[in-house]
CSV table of C-alpha atoms and ligand atoms in Angstrom, one decimal:
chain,number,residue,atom,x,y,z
X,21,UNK,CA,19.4,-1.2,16.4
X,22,UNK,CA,16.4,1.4,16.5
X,23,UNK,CA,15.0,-0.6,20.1
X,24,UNK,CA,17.5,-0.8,23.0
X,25,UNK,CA,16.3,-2.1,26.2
X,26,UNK,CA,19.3,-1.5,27.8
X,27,UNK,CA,19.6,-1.8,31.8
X,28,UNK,CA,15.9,-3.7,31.8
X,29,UNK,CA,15.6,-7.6,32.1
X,30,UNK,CA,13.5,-10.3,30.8
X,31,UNK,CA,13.0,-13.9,31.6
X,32,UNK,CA,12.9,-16.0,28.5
X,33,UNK,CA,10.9,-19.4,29.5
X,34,UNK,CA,11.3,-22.4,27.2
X,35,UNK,CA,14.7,-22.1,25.3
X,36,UNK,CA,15.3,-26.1,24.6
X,37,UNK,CA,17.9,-25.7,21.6
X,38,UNK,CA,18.9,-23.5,19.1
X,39,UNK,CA,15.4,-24.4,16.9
X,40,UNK,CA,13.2,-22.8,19.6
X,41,UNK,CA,11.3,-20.1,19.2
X,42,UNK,CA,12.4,-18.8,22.8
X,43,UNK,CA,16.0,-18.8,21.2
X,44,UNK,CA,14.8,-16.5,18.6
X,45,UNK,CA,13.4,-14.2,21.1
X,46,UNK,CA,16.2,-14.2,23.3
X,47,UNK,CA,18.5,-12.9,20.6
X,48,UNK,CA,16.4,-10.3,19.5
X,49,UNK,CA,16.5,-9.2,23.0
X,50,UNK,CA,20.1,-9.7,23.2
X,51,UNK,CA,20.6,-7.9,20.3
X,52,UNK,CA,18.7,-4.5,22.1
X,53,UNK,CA,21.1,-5.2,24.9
X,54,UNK,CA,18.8,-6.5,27.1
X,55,UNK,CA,19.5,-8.7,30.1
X,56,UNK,CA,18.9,-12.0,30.1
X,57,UNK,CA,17.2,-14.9,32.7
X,58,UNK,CA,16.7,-18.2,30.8
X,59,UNK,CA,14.5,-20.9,32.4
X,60,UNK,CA,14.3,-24.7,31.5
X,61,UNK,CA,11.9,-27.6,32.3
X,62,UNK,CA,14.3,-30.3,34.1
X,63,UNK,CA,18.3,-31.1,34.5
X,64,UNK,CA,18.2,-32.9,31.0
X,65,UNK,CA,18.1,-29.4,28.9
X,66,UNK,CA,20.3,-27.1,31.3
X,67,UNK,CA,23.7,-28.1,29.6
X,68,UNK,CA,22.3,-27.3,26.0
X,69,UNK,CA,20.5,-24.2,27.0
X,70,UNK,CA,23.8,-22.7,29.5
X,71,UNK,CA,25.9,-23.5,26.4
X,72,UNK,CA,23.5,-21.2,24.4
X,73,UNK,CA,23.0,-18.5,26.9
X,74,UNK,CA,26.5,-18.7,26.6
X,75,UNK,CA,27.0,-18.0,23.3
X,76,UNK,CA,25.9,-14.6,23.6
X,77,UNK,CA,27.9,-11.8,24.4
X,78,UNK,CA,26.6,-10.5,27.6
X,79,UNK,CA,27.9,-13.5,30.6
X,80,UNK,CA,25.7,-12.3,32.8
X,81,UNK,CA,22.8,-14.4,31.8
X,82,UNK,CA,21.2,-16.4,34.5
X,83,UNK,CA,19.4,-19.7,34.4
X,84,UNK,CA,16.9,-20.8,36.6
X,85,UNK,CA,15.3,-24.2,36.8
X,86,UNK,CA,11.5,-24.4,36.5
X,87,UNK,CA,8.7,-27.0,35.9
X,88,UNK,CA,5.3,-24.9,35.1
X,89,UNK,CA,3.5,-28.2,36.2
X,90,UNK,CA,4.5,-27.2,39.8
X,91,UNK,CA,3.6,-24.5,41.9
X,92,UNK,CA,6.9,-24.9,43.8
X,93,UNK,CA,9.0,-24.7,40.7
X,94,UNK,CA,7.3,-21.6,39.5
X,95,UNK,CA,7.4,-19.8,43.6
X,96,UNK,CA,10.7,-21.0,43.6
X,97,UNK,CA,11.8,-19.7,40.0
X,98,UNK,CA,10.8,-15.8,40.4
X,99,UNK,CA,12.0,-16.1,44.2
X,100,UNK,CA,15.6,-16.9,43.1
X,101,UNK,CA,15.4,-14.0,39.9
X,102,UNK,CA,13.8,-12.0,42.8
X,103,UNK,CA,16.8,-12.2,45.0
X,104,UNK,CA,19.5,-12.7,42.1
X,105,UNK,CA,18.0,-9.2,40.1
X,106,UNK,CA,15.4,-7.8,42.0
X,107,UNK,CA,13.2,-5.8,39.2
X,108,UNK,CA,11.9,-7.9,35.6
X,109,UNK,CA,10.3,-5.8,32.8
X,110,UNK,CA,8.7,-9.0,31.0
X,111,UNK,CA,8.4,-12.6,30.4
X,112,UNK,CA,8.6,-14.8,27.3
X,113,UNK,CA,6.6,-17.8,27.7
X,114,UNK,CA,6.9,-20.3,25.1
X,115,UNK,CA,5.9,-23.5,26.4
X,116,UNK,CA,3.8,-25.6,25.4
X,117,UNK,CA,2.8,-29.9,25.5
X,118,UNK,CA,0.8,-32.5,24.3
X,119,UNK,CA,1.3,-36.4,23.7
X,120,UNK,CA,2.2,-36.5,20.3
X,121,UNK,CA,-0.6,-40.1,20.1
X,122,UNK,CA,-3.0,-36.4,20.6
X,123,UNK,CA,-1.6,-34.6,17.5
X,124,UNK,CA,-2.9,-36.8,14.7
X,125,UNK,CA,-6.7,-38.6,14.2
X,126,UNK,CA,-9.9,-37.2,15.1
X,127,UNK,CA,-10.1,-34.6,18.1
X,128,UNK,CA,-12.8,-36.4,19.2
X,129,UNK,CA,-10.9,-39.3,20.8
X,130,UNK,CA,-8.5,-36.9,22.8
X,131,UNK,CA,-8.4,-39.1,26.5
X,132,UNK,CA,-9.1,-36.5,29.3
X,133,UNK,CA,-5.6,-37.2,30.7
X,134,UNK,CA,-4.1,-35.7,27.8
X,135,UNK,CA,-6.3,-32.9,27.4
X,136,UNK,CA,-5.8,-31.7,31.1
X,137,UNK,CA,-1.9,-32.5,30.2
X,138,UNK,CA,-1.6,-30.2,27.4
X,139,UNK,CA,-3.8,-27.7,28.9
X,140,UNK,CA,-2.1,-27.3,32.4
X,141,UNK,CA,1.5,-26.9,30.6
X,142,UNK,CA,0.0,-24.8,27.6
X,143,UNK,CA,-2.2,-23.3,28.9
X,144,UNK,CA,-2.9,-22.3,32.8
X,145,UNK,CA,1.1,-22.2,33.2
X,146,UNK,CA,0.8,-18.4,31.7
X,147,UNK,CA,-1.7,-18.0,34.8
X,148,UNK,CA,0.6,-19.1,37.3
X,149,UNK,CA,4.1,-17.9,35.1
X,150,UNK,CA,2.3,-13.9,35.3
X,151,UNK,CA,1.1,-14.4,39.0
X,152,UNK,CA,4.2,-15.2,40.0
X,153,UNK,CA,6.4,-12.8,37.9
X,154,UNK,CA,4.0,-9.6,38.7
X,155,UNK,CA,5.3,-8.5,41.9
X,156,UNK,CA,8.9,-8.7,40.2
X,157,UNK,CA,7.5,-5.9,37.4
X,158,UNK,CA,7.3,-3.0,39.8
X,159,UNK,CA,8.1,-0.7,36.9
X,160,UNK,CA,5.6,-2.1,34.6
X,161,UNK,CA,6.0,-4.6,32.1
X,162,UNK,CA,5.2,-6.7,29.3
X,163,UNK,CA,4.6,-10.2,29.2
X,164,UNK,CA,4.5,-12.2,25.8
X,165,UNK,CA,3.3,-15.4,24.9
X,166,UNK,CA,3.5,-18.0,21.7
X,167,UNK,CA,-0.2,-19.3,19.8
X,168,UNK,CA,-1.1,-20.8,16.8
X,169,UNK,CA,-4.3,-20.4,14.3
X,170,UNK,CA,-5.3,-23.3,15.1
X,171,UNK,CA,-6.5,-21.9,18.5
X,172,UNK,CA,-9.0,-20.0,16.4
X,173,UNK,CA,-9.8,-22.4,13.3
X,174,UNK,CA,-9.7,-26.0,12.9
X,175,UNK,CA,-6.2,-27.1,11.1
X,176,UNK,CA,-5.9,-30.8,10.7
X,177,UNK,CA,-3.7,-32.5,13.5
X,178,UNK,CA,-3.5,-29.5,15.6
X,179,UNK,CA,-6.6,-31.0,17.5
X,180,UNK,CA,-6.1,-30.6,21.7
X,181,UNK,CA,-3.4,-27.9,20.9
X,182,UNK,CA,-5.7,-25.9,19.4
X,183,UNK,CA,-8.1,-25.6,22.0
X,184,UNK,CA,-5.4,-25.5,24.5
X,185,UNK,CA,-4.0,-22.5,22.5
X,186,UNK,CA,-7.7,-20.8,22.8
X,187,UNK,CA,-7.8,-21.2,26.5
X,188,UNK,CA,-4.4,-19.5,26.0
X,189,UNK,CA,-5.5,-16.6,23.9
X,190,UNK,CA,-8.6,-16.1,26.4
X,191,UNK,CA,-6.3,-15.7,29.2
X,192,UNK,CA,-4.1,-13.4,27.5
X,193,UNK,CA,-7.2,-11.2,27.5
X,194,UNK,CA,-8.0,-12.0,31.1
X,195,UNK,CA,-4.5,-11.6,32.5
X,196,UNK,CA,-4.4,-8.1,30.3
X,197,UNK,CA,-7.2,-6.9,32.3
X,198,UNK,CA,-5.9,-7.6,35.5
X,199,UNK,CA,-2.4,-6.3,35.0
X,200,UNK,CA,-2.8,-3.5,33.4
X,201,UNK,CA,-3.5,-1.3,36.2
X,202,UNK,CA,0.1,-2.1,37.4
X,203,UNK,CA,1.1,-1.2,33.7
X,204,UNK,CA,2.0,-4.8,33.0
X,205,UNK,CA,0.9,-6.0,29.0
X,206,UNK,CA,0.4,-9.1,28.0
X,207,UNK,CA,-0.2,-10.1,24.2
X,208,UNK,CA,0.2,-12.9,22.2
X,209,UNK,CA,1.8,-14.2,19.0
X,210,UNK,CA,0.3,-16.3,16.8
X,211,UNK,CA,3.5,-17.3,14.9
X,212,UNK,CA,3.7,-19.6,11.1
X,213,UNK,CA,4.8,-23.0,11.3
X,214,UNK,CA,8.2,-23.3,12.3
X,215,UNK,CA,10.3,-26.2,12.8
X,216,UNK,CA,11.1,-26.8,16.4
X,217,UNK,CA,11.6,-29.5,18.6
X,218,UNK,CA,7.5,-29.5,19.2
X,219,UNK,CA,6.3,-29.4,16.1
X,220,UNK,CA,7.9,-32.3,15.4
X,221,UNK,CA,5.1,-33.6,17.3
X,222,UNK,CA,2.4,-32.3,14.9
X,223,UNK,CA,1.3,-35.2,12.2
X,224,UNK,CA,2.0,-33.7,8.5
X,225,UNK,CA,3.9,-30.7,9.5
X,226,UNK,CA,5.8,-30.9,6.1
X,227,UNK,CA,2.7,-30.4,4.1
X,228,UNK,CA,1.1,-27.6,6.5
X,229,UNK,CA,4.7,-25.9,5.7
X,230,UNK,CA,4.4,-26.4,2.0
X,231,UNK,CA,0.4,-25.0,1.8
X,232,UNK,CA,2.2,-21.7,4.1
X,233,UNK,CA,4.7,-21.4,0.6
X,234,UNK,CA,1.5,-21.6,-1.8
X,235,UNK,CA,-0.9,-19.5,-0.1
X,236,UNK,CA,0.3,-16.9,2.7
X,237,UNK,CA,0.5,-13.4,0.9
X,238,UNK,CA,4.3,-13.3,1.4
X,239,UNK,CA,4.7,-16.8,-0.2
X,240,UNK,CA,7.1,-18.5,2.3
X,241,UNK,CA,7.1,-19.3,5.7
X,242,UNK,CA,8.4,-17.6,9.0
X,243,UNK,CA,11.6,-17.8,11.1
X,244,UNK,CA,12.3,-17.8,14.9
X,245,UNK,CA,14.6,-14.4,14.2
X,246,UNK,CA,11.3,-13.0,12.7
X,247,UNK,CA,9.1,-13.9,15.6
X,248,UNK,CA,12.2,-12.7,18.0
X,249,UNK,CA,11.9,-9.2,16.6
X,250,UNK,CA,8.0,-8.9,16.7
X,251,UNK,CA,8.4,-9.8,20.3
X,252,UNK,CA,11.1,-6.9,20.9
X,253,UNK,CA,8.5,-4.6,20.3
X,254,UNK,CA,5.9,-6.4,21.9
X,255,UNK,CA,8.7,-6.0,25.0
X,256,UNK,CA,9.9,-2.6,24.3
X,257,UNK,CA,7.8,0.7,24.8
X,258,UNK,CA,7.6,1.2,21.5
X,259,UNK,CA,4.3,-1.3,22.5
X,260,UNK,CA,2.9,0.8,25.4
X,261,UNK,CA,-0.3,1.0,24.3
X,262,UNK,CA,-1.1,-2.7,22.7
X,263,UNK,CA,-2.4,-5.2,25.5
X,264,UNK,CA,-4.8,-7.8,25.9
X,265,UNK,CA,-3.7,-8.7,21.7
X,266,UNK,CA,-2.6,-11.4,19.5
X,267,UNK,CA,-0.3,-10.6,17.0
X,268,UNK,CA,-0.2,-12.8,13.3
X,269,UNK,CA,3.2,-13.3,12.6
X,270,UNK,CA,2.3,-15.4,9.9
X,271,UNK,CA,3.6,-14.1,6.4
X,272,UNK,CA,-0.5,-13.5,7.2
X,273,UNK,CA,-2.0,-16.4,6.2
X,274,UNK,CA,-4.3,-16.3,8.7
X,275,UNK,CA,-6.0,-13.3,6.4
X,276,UNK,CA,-6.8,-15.9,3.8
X,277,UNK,CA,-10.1,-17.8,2.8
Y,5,NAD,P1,10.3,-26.0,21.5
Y,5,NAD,O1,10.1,-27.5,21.6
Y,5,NAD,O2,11.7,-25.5,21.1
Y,5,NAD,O3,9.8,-25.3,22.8
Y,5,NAD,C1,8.8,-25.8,23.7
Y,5,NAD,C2,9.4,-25.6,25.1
Y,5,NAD,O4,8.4,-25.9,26.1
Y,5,NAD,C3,10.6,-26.5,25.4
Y,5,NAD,O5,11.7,-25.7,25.8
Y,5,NAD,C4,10.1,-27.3,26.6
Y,5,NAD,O6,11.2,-27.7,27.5
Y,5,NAD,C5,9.1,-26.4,27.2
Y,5,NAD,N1,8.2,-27.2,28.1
Y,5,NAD,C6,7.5,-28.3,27.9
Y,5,NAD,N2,6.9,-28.7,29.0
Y,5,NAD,C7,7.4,-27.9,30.0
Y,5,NAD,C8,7.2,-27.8,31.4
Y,5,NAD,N3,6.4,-28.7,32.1
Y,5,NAD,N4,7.8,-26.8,32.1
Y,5,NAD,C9,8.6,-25.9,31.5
Y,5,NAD,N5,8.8,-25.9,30.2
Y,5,NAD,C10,8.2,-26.9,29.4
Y,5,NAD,O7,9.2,-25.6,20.4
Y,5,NAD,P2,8.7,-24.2,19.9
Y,5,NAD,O8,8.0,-24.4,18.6
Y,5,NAD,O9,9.8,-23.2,20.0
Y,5,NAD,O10,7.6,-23.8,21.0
Y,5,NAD,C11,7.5,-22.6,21.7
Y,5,NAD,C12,6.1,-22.1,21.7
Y,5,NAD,O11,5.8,-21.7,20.4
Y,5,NAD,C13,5.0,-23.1,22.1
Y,5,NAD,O12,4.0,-22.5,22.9
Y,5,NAD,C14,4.4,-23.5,20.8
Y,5,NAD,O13,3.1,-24.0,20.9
Y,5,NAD,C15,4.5,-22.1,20.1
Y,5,NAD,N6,4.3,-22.2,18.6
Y,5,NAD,C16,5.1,-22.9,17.8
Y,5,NAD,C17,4.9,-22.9,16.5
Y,5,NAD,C18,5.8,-23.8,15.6
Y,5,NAD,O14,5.4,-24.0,14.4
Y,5,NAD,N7,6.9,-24.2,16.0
Y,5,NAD,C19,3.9,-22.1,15.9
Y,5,NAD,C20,3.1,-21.3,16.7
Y,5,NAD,C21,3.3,-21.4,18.1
């Protein structure tokens, strides 16, 4: 209630079901009365994610189709918002891949293929995702983007994610430099464990959940509506002067020894 980004519009990028972290976002911006663009990855998740863009009030909601693997998809992608709404005010990208054989054992045996896998979709696709969308955010704009600590420390399993998620943190810094003298921000979130789709993927998730209830100051871990609403500021100009940062939504156990 106190933000409204009424009349602006944001592209929410990576809303696969109502688990995701992109779902949580794209209520909190509902909620602010926000317009909505939603994109997916392939045909297979359009029905599940048009059935929850519809859900929401507001059936205006677009969805566009887009691949960040592809140049193509992504040109194509902010062509069609282009032409379909003209002006964005921000991006939520929350993508992210790896083979899950990559999420458990040593990182030492990560096979180049899936290390250039997981850091093209999790990593450069934020490079490509704000190159493209820039020219949409002639009014400024904010672009905001999902990490985890294990892009700064070592947590077991997270292995080839985590340095993927350090590549992403650096270009968050890079990309804030660049855009900011069109008055486009771009920050980051490094959000808890949450269960999602993806972190299915990540060996032991149960226990790193259970060590977030023992030892993060707030004793218990995060939810998708919380990380939604850190990103409404991150979006609204309640933000204007934050770039280039990474936020701990984390019940802050990343403060911990
Ligand atoms: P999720 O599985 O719901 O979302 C991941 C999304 O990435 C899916 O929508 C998937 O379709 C999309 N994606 C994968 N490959 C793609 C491609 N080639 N093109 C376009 N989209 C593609 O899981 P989530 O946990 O909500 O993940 C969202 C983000 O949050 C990720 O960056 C993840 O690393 C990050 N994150 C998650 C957690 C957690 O514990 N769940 C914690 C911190 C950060």
């Amino acid at each position: 209630d106190m933000i409204s980004l009424q009349g602006k519009t944001f592209v929410v990028m990576g809303v696969a079901n109502f688990r995701s972290i992109a779902w949580g976002i794209a209520q909190s911006l509902h909620s602010a009365g926000a317009n909505l663009i939603f994109t997916y990855a392939n045909e297979r998740l359009e029905k599940g994610v048009r059935e929850l863009a519809d859900s929401l009030e507001n059936p205006n909601n677009l969805l566009v189709q887009c691949d960040v693997t592809s140049d193509e998809d992504l040109a194509k992608c902010f062509a069609s918002i282009k032409e379909q709404v003209g002006t964005i005010h921000g991006v939520a990208h929350c993508i992210a891949f790896a083979n899950k054989e990559d999420l458990k054992g040593d990182f030492v045996d990560t096979s180049r293929d899936g290390y250039l896998l997981s850091q093209n979709i999790s990593a450069y696709s934020l490079v490509g995702v704000a190159r493209e969308a820039k020219p949409l955010m002639v009014e400024g704009g904010s672009i905001v983007t999902l990490t985890y600590l294990g892009g700064e420390r070592v947590m077991q399993n997270y292995n080839l994610m985590g340095v993927s998620k350090a590549a992403l943190e650096a270009s968050v810094r890079y990309l804030a430099n660049d855009l900011g003298k069109y008055n486009i921000r771009v920050n980051s979130i490094s959000a808890g464990p949450i269960r999602t789709l993806s972190a299915k993927g990540v060996g032991d998730f149960n226990t790193i959940l259970k060590e977030i209830e023992e030892k993060a100051p707030l004793r218990r871990n995060v939810t998708q509506e919380e990380v939604g609403d850190s990103a409404l500021f991150l979006f609204s100009d309640l933000a204007r002067g934050i770039t280039g940062e990474n936020i701990h939504v984390d019940s802050g156990y990343h403060i911990m020894g």
